[in-house]
Coordinates of C-alpha atoms and ligand atoms in Angstrom, one line a residue:
M1 CA -3.6 40.2 3.4
K2 CA -5.3 38.2 0.6
L3 CA -3.5 37.4 -2.6
W4 CA -6.5 38.3 -4.5
G5 CA -7.8 41.2 -2.5
G6 CA -7.7 44.0 -5.2
R7 CA -11.1 43.7 -6.6
F8 CA -12.9 43.1 -3.3
S9 CA -14.1 45.9 -1.0
E10 CA -15.5 43.7 1.8
N11 CA -13.6 41.0 3.8
L12 CA -14.5 37.3 3.4
N13 CA -17.1 36.1 5.9
T14 CA -15.4 34.4 8.8
L15 CA -17.1 31.0 8.3
A16 CA -16.6 31.2 4.6
A17 CA -12.9 31.9 5.2
R18 CA -12.7 28.8 7.5
M19 CA -14.3 26.6 5.0
N20 CA -12.1 28.0 2.2
S21 CA -8.9 27.4 4.1
S22 CA -6.8 24.4 3.4
L23 CA -4.0 25.3 5.7
A24 CA -4.9 22.7 8.3
F25 CA -3.8 20.0 5.9
D26 CA -1.6 21.6 3.2
Q27 CA 1.0 23.0 5.6
R28 CA 2.8 19.7 5.2
L29 CA 3.6 21.0 1.7
A30 CA 5.7 23.8 3.1
E31 CA 9.1 22.4 2.2
V32 CA 8.1 21.3 -1.3
D33 CA 6.3 24.7 -1.9
I34 CA 9.4 26.6 -1.1
R35 CA 11.6 24.3 -3.2
G36 CA 9.1 24.9 -6.1
S37 CA 9.3 28.7 -5.5
K38 CA 13.1 28.7 -5.6
A39 CA 13.0 26.9 -8.9
W40 CA 10.3 29.3 -10.2
A41 CA 12.4 32.3 -9.2
K42 CA 15.4 30.9 -11.2
A43 CA 13.1 30.3 -14.2
L44 CA 11.9 34.0 -14.0
A45 CA 15.5 35.1 -13.9
G46 CA 16.3 33.0 -16.8
A47 CA 13.4 34.6 -18.7
G48 CA 14.7 38.0 -17.9
I49 CA 11.9 38.9 -15.4
L50 CA 14.1 39.1 -12.4
S51 CA 17.6 40.6 -12.2
Q52 CA 20.4 38.4 -10.7
E53 CA 20.4 40.6 -7.6
E54 CA 16.6 40.2 -7.2
L55 CA 16.9 36.5 -7.6
E56 CA 19.6 36.3 -4.9
L57 CA 17.3 38.3 -2.5
L58 CA 14.3 36.1 -3.3
L59 CA 16.3 32.9 -2.8
Q60 CA 17.7 34.2 0.5
G61 CA 14.3 35.2 1.7
L62 CA 12.9 31.9 0.7
E63 CA 15.6 30.2 2.6
K64 CA 14.8 32.1 5.7
V65 CA 11.2 31.0 5.4
A66 CA 12.3 27.4 5.0
D67 CA 14.5 27.7 8.1
E68 CA 11.5 28.7 10.1
F69 CA 9.6 25.7 9.0
K70 CA 12.6 23.4 9.7
G71 CA 13.0 24.8 13.2
S72 CA 9.2 24.6 13.8
K73 CA 9.2 28.4 14.3
F74 CA 6.9 29.5 11.5
V75 CA 3.8 31.2 12.9
F76 CA 0.7 31.0 10.8
Q77 CA -1.8 33.9 10.7
E78 CA -5.6 33.9 10.6
S79 CA -5.3 35.4 7.1
D80 CA -3.2 32.6 5.7
E81 CA -5.5 30.9 3.3
D82 CA -3.3 28.0 2.4
I83 CA 0.4 27.1 2.5
H84 CA 1.2 29.1 -0.7
T85 CA -0.4 32.2 0.8
A86 CA 1.4 31.7 4.1
V87 CA 4.9 31.3 2.5
E88 CA 4.4 34.4 0.3
R89 CA 3.2 36.5 3.2
R90 CA 6.2 35.6 5.3
L91 CA 8.6 36.2 2.4
K92 CA 7.2 39.7 2.1
E93 CA 7.8 40.3 5.7
F94 CA 11.4 39.3 5.2
I95 CA 12.3 41.0 1.9
G96 CA 9.5 43.6 1.3
P97 CA 7.7 44.3 -2.0
L98 CA 10.1 42.3 -4.1
A99 CA 8.3 39.2 -2.8
G100 CA 5.5 40.4 -5.0
K101 CA 7.5 39.6 -8.1
L102 CA 7.7 35.8 -7.3
H103 CA 4.2 35.0 -8.5
T104 CA 4.7 36.5 -11.9
G105 CA 3.3 34.2 -14.5
R106 CA 2.4 31.6 -11.9
S107 CA -0.9 30.7 -10.4
R108 CA -1.6 28.6 -7.3
N109 CA -3.2 26.2 -9.7
D110 CA 0.0 25.1 -11.3
Q111 CA 1.7 25.8 -8.0
V112 CA -0.4 23.4 -5.9
A113 CA -0.3 20.7 -8.6
T114 CA 3.5 20.9 -8.6
D115 CA 3.8 20.9 -4.8
F116 CA 1.5 17.9 -4.5
R117 CA 3.5 15.9 -7.0
L118 CA 6.7 16.8 -5.4
W119 CA 5.3 15.7 -2.0
M120 CA 4.2 12.4 -3.6
L121 CA 7.6 11.8 -5.3
E122 CA 9.2 12.2 -1.9
T123 CA 6.7 10.1 -0.1
I124 CA 6.7 7.1 -2.4
P125 CA 10.2 5.9 -1.5
H126 CA 9.3 6.0 2.2
L127 CA 6.3 3.8 1.7
D128 CA 8.3 1.5 -0.6
G129 CA 10.9 1.2 2.1
Q130 CA 8.2 0.2 4.6
L131 CA 6.7 -2.4 2.2
K132 CA 10.2 -3.7 1.6
E133 CA 10.7 -4.1 5.4
L134 CA 7.5 -6.0 5.7
Q135 CA 8.6 -8.2 2.8
G136 CA 11.9 -8.8 4.7
T137 CA 9.9 -10.0 7.8
L138 CA 7.9 -12.4 5.7
I139 CA 11.1 -13.8 4.1
E140 CA 12.5 -14.3 7.6
R141 CA 9.4 -16.0 8.7
A142 CA 9.5 -18.3 5.6
E143 CA 13.0 -19.2 6.6
R144 CA 12.4 -19.6 10.3
D145 CA 9.2 -21.7 9.8
M146 CA 10.7 -24.0 7.1
G147 CA 9.3 -27.5 7.6
A148 CA 6.1 -26.6 9.3
L149 CA 3.0 -28.0 7.6
L150 CA -0.2 -26.0 7.3
P151 CA -3.6 -27.2 6.3
G152 CA -4.3 -25.3 3.1
Y153 CA -7.8 -24.1 2.6
T154 CA -10.1 -23.3 -0.3
H155 CA -13.6 -22.1 0.4
M156 CA -12.4 -22.1 4.0
Q157 CA -12.6 -25.9 3.9
Q158 CA -9.5 -28.1 4.3
A159 CA -8.1 -28.8 0.9
Q160 CA -4.3 -29.9 0.7
P161 CA -1.4 -29.5 3.0
V162 CA 1.1 -26.8 2.2
L163 CA 4.3 -25.6 3.8
L164 CA 3.7 -22.6 6.1
S165 CA 6.7 -21.0 4.4
H166 CA 4.9 -21.2 1.1
W167 CA 2.0 -19.3 2.7
W168 CA 4.3 -16.6 4.0
L169 CA 5.9 -16.2 0.6
W170 CA 2.4 -15.9 -1.0
Q171 CA 2.1 -12.7 1.1
F172 CA 5.5 -11.6 -0.1
W173 CA 4.5 -11.8 -3.8
M174 CA 1.3 -10.0 -3.2
L175 CA 3.3 -7.1 -1.7
Q176 CA 5.9 -7.2 -4.5
R177 CA 3.0 -6.3 -6.9
D178 CA 2.1 -3.4 -4.7
R179 CA 5.7 -2.2 -4.9
D180 CA 5.7 -2.6 -8.7
R181 CA 2.5 -0.5 -8.9
L182 CA 4.1 2.1 -6.6
M183 CA 7.0 2.4 -9.0
N184 CA 4.7 2.9 -12.0
L185 CA 3.2 5.8 -10.0
V186 CA 6.5 7.5 -10.0
E187 CA 6.5 7.7 -13.8
E188 CA 2.9 9.1 -13.8
T189 CA 3.6 11.6 -11.0
S190 CA 6.8 12.9 -12.5
V191 CA 5.3 15.3 -15.0
L192 CA 5.7 19.0 -14.3
P193 CA 2.7 21.4 -14.2
L194 CA 4.6 24.5 -13.1
G195 CA 4.8 27.2 -15.7
C196 CA 1.3 26.6 -17.0
G197 CA -0.2 29.4 -15.0
A198 CA -3.9 29.3 -14.1
L199 CA -5.0 27.3 -17.1
A200 CA -3.7 28.9 -20.4
G201 CA 0.1 28.8 -19.9
S202 CA 2.5 31.4 -18.9
S203 CA 3.0 34.5 -21.0
F204 CA 6.7 34.8 -20.0
P205 CA 9.2 32.7 -21.9
V206 CA 10.2 30.4 -19.0
D207 CA 12.2 27.3 -19.9
R208 CA 9.8 24.6 -18.5
F209 CA 12.1 21.8 -19.6
A210 CA 15.0 23.3 -17.5
L211 CA 12.4 23.9 -14.7
A212 CA 11.5 20.2 -14.9
T213 CA 15.1 19.1 -14.6
E214 CA 15.7 21.6 -11.8
L215 CA 12.8 20.1 -9.8
G216 CA 13.6 16.5 -10.7
F217 CA 10.7 15.9 -13.0
R218 CA 11.0 13.8 -16.1
R219 CA 9.2 16.2 -18.4
P220 CA 6.8 19.2 -18.4
F221 CA 3.1 18.8 -19.2
P222 CA 2.6 19.6 -22.9
N223 CA -0.8 21.0 -22.3
S224 CA -1.6 23.6 -19.7
L225 CA -5.3 22.7 -19.2
D226 CA -4.2 19.1 -18.5
A227 CA -1.4 20.2 -16.2
V228 CA -3.6 22.1 -13.7
S229 CA -6.6 19.7 -13.8
D230 CA -4.9 16.3 -13.8
R231 CA -5.2 14.4 -10.6
D232 CA -4.8 10.9 -12.1
F233 CA -1.7 10.4 -10.0
A234 CA -3.7 11.1 -6.8
A235 CA -6.4 8.7 -7.9
G236 CA -3.7 6.2 -8.9
F237 CA -2.2 6.5 -5.5
L238 CA -5.4 5.9 -3.8
F239 CA -6.1 2.9 -5.9
W240 CA -2.7 1.6 -5.0
A241 CA -3.5 2.3 -1.3
A242 CA -6.9 0.6 -1.5
L243 CA -5.5 -2.5 -3.1
L244 CA -2.6 -2.7 -0.6
G245 CA -5.2 -2.2 2.1
V246 CA -7.1 -5.2 0.7
H247 CA -4.0 -7.3 0.7
L248 CA -3.2 -6.4 4.2
S249 CA -6.8 -7.0 5.3
R250 CA -6.8 -10.5 3.8
L251 CA -3.5 -11.3 5.6
S252 CA -5.0 -9.9 8.8
E253 CA -8.2 -11.9 8.5
A254 CA -6.2 -15.1 8.1
L255 CA -4.1 -14.4 11.1
I256 CA -7.1 -13.6 13.2
I257 CA -8.7 -16.9 12.3
Y258 CA -5.3 -18.8 12.9
S259 CA -5.0 -17.1 16.3
S260 CA -8.4 -18.3 17.5
R261 CA -8.6 -21.0 20.1
E262 CA -10.2 -23.3 17.7
F263 CA -7.3 -23.1 15.3
G264 CA -4.5 -22.3 17.6
F265 CA -2.0 -22.1 14.8
I266 CA -0.4 -18.9 16.0
R267 CA 0.0 -16.8 19.1
L268 CA 0.4 -13.1 18.9
S269 CA 3.0 -11.5 21.2
D270 CA 1.8 -9.3 24.0
A271 CA 3.3 -6.3 22.4
F272 CA 0.9 -6.5 19.6
S273 CA -2.3 -7.8 21.4
T274 CA -4.8 -6.1 23.6
G275 CA -7.0 -7.2 26.5
S276 CA -10.6 -6.9 27.5
S277 CA -11.8 -4.5 30.2
L278 CA -14.3 -7.1 31.4
M279 CA -13.0 -10.6 30.5
P280 CA -9.7 -11.3 32.2
Q281 CA -8.7 -14.2 30.0
K282 CA -9.0 -12.3 26.7
K283 CA -6.2 -11.6 24.4
N284 CA -7.5 -9.8 21.3
P285 CA -6.0 -9.3 17.8
D286 CA -7.1 -5.6 17.7
L287 CA -4.3 -4.4 15.5
L288 CA -5.2 -7.0 12.8
E289 CA -8.9 -6.0 13.1
L290 CA -7.9 -2.4 12.7
T291 CA -5.9 -3.2 9.6
R292 CA -8.8 -5.1 8.3
A293 CA -11.1 -2.2 8.9
Q294 CA -8.7 0.3 7.4
S295 CA -9.1 -1.3 4.0
G296 CA -12.7 -0.2 4.1
K297 CA -11.5 3.4 4.9
L298 CA -9.0 3.3 2.1
I299 CA -11.5 2.0 -0.5
G300 CA -13.7 5.0 0.6
L301 CA -11.0 7.5 0.1
L302 CA -10.5 6.2 -3.5
T303 CA -14.2 6.3 -4.4
G304 CA -14.5 9.6 -2.6
L305 CA -11.8 11.2 -4.8
L306 CA -13.2 9.7 -8.0
A307 CA -16.6 11.2 -7.1
V308 CA -15.0 14.6 -6.6
L309 CA -13.3 14.4 -9.9
K310 CA -16.1 13.2 -12.1
G311 CA -18.0 16.4 -12.4
L312 CA -15.2 18.8 -13.0
P313 CA -15.7 20.6 -16.3
S314 CA -12.6 22.6 -17.0
A315 CA -9.1 22.9 -15.7
Y316 CA -8.8 23.9 -12.0
D317 CA -11.9 23.8 -9.8
K318 CA -11.7 24.4 -6.0
D319 CA -13.2 20.8 -5.7
L320 CA -9.6 19.8 -6.3
Q321 CA -8.6 21.1 -2.9
E322 CA -10.2 17.9 -1.5
D323 CA -7.5 15.7 -3.2
K324 CA -4.9 16.3 -0.5
P325 CA -6.6 15.2 2.8
A326 CA -7.6 11.9 1.1
V327 CA -4.1 11.2 -0.1
F328 CA -2.4 12.3 3.1
E329 CA -4.8 10.1 5.2
A330 CA -4.1 7.1 3.0
A331 CA -0.4 7.6 3.2
D332 CA -0.4 8.2 7.0
R333 CA -2.7 5.1 7.7
L334 CA -0.5 2.8 5.6
A335 CA 2.7 4.1 7.2
D336 CA 1.3 3.1 10.5
S337 CA -0.1 -0.2 9.6
L338 CA 2.8 -1.4 7.6
A339 CA 5.1 -0.9 10.5
V340 CA 2.8 -2.5 13.0
L341 CA 2.2 -5.5 10.8
S342 CA 5.9 -6.0 10.4
G343 CA 6.4 -6.0 14.2
L344 CA 3.4 -8.3 14.8
I345 CA 4.5 -10.9 12.2
A346 CA 8.1 -10.9 13.3
T347 CA 7.1 -11.5 17.0
L348 CA 4.2 -14.0 16.6
E349 CA 4.7 -17.6 17.6
I350 CA 3.7 -20.5 15.5
N351 CA 2.4 -23.8 16.9
A352 CA 3.6 -26.3 14.3
G353 CA 2.2 -29.2 16.3
R354 CA -1.4 -27.8 16.2
M355 CA -1.1 -27.1 12.4
R356 CA 0.2 -30.6 11.8
A357 CA -2.5 -32.2 14.0
A358 CA -5.2 -30.2 12.1
I359 CA -4.4 -31.9 8.9
D360 CA -7.2 -34.6 8.4
P361 CA -6.3 -37.7 6.4
Q362 CA -9.0 -36.6 3.9
M363 CA -6.7 -33.8 2.8
M364 CA -4.6 -36.4 1.1
A365 CA -7.6 -37.6 -1.2
T366 CA -6.0 -36.0 -4.2
D367 CA -2.8 -37.8 -3.4
L368 CA -4.8 -41.1 -3.4
A369 CA -6.2 -40.3 -6.7
D370 CA -2.7 -39.4 -8.0
Y371 CA -1.6 -42.8 -6.6
L372 CA -4.1 -44.6 -9.0
V373 CA -3.0 -42.3 -11.8
R374 CA 0.6 -43.4 -11.4
K375 CA -0.7 -47.0 -11.8
G376 CA -2.3 -46.0 -15.1
V377 CA -5.9 -45.3 -14.0
P378 CA -7.5 -42.3 -15.8
F379 CA -7.7 -39.4 -13.3
R380 CA -11.6 -39.1 -13.6
Q381 CA -11.9 -42.8 -12.6
A382 CA -9.4 -42.4 -9.8
H383 CA -11.2 -39.3 -8.5
E384 CA -14.5 -41.3 -8.5
A385 CA -12.9 -44.2 -6.7
V386 CA -11.4 -42.0 -3.9
G387 CA -14.8 -40.2 -3.6
A388 CA -16.5 -43.5 -2.9
A389 CA -13.8 -44.3 -0.3
V390 CA -14.5 -40.9 1.5
Q391 CA -18.2 -41.7 1.4
K392 CA -17.6 -45.2 3.0
A393 CA -15.3 -43.8 5.6
E394 CA -17.8 -41.0 6.5
A395 CA -20.7 -43.6 6.8
S396 CA -18.7 -45.7 9.1
G397 CA -17.6 -42.8 11.2
K398 CA -13.8 -43.6 10.6
P399 CA -11.1 -41.4 9.3
L400 CA -10.2 -42.2 5.8
S401 CA -6.9 -43.6 6.7
M402 CA -8.6 -46.3 8.8
L403 CA -10.4 -48.0 6.0
P404 CA -9.2 -51.6 5.7
L405 CA -7.2 -52.6 2.6
E406 CA -10.0 -54.9 1.5
T407 CA -12.4 -52.1 1.2
W408 CA -9.9 -50.1 -0.9
Q409 CA -9.5 -53.0 -3.2
E410 CA -13.2 -53.5 -3.5
I411 CA -13.5 -49.9 -4.6
H412 CA -10.6 -50.3 -7.1
P413 CA -8.3 -53.3 -7.6
A414 CA -5.3 -51.1 -8.3
F415 CA -5.1 -50.1 -4.6
E416 CA -2.3 -52.1 -2.9
S417 CA -0.7 -52.3 0.5
D418 CA 1.5 -49.3 -0.1
I419 CA -1.6 -47.1 -0.1
L420 CA -1.0 -46.0 3.5
E421 CA 2.1 -44.0 2.3
A422 CA -0.2 -41.8 0.3
F423 CA -1.7 -40.6 3.7
S424 CA 1.5 -38.9 4.7
A425 CA 1.1 -35.1 4.6
E426 CA 4.9 -34.8 4.4
I427 CA 4.9 -36.9 1.2
S428 CA 1.9 -35.1 -0.2
V429 CA 3.8 -31.8 0.1
K430 CA 7.1 -33.3 -1.2
N431 CA 5.2 -34.5 -4.3
R432 CA 4.1 -30.9 -5.4
V433 CA 7.3 -30.5 -7.4
A434 CA 6.2 -28.5 -10.5
Y435 CA 7.5 -24.9 -10.5
G436 CA 5.5 -22.7 -8.1
G437 CA 4.4 -25.7 -6.0
T438 CA 4.8 -26.3 -2.2
A439 CA 7.6 -29.1 -2.4
P440 CA 10.3 -28.1 0.0
Q441 CA 13.0 -27.8 -2.7
E442 CA 10.6 -25.7 -4.7
V443 CA 9.9 -23.4 -1.8
L444 CA 13.7 -23.1 -1.1
E445 CA 14.1 -21.9 -4.7
Q446 CA 11.1 -19.6 -4.4
L447 CA 12.8 -18.2 -1.2
A448 CA 16.0 -17.6 -3.1
L449 CA 14.1 -15.8 -5.9
A450 CA 12.3 -13.7 -3.3
R451 CA 15.6 -12.7 -1.7
Q452 CA 16.9 -11.8 -5.1
V453 CA 13.9 -9.7 -5.9
L454 CA 14.0 -7.9 -2.6
G455 CA 17.7 -7.0 -3.3
Ligands
LIG1 N1 -5.5 25.6 -1.7 C1 -5.8 25.2 -3.0 C2 -5.8 23.8 -3.3 O1 -5.5 23.1 -2.5 C3 -4.7 26.0 -3.9 C4 -5.1 26.3 -5.2 C5 -6.1 27.5 -5.1 N2 -6.3 28.0 -6.4 C6 -7.3 28.9 -6.6 N3 -7.5 29.3 -7.8 N4 -8.1 29.2 -5.7 O2 -6.2 23.4 -4.4

């Protein structure tokens, strides 16, 4: 049985049917498809197309189909072209020709766009919950690791010491923006296409505002052409996914580096590491590498969909069927990697001693310049003076902190014997007191803010 068999006298070629079918991926829309159909049946009854009795029979039939999906008892048939066809076919088997009234004034074009949006509106809170969980893990880490000092890098060169907790909270805020973007997507997705038919609108006077309320949408599309062709919400979701993927990749890359023997700042738990089949000593950060690689896939899914969309001239084109595998894949990948990362971060061990020992005295060069600034020296001069000291230390092969006081005073008379204090990484960190800085009391306030934002 084909929904559109009337004008055809020959069956669809087998390979063509296989290529045409979207059932392999759109069967996950079964539940929302049936929900949409129930609402549509009510709208048809409201418009006087179905009697109350017919409506009851349709709703009961749809409930039976839904039960089969819930119990994993639904059996697909070769002729089922997509989930919409499959549901209608089964409905007809349950209630007979009355099933044929359900599609009045509706097209699969407005139907699939509605189903897809319903699916997304249902999926977003799950992904948001997972993001929230990972954020919670980062907050716990920031609390647990409070006090540990980390060499901070720019250009991957040692720059200034920071609190490790400050670093964990950086990741927290990055994810907070991902969550904000996800919430904006809800708004964009929550516009109802149903009742727009194939492209021109429905010729039956269905109340699309009531239909929107019934299905939990904020409003119906005011333009039927736009309703069936708009996939901005899918592209927006994929952009969200790609950017989140990039964030997770950056985090993963840093953890990979920090877990290397040369750094030795962190140790991954066995539960989130893998071994080598050849080298017995190896403990590999495979999961972090996969998260890093995954960002490439997610970027590809976004560019792939944009490329699909860019040539579509009018309303619905079958190209749009390619929207769903991309979005489903992105959602599935992120659901997995967010959960894994949360576990991996919660269980990793830090080596605060290694981090502290890695902080070279040169990392306090800015503090030495600030020391002169506090004595009234203009910052540019101070910068120059400390630069000269760094050059002298490097030429003599000594750490900066081992230069004798005379040398400092030769470089600039404002250097005095209390200069050694400026070499303390702890004091360096303590001095970063402006809002957003890494001073311990600032980080504690930031932590409180993060907790409040997390709710
Ligand atoms: N399986 C199709 C899709 O995913 C459903 C819409 C088909 N519409 C059509 N006119 N052939 O987009």
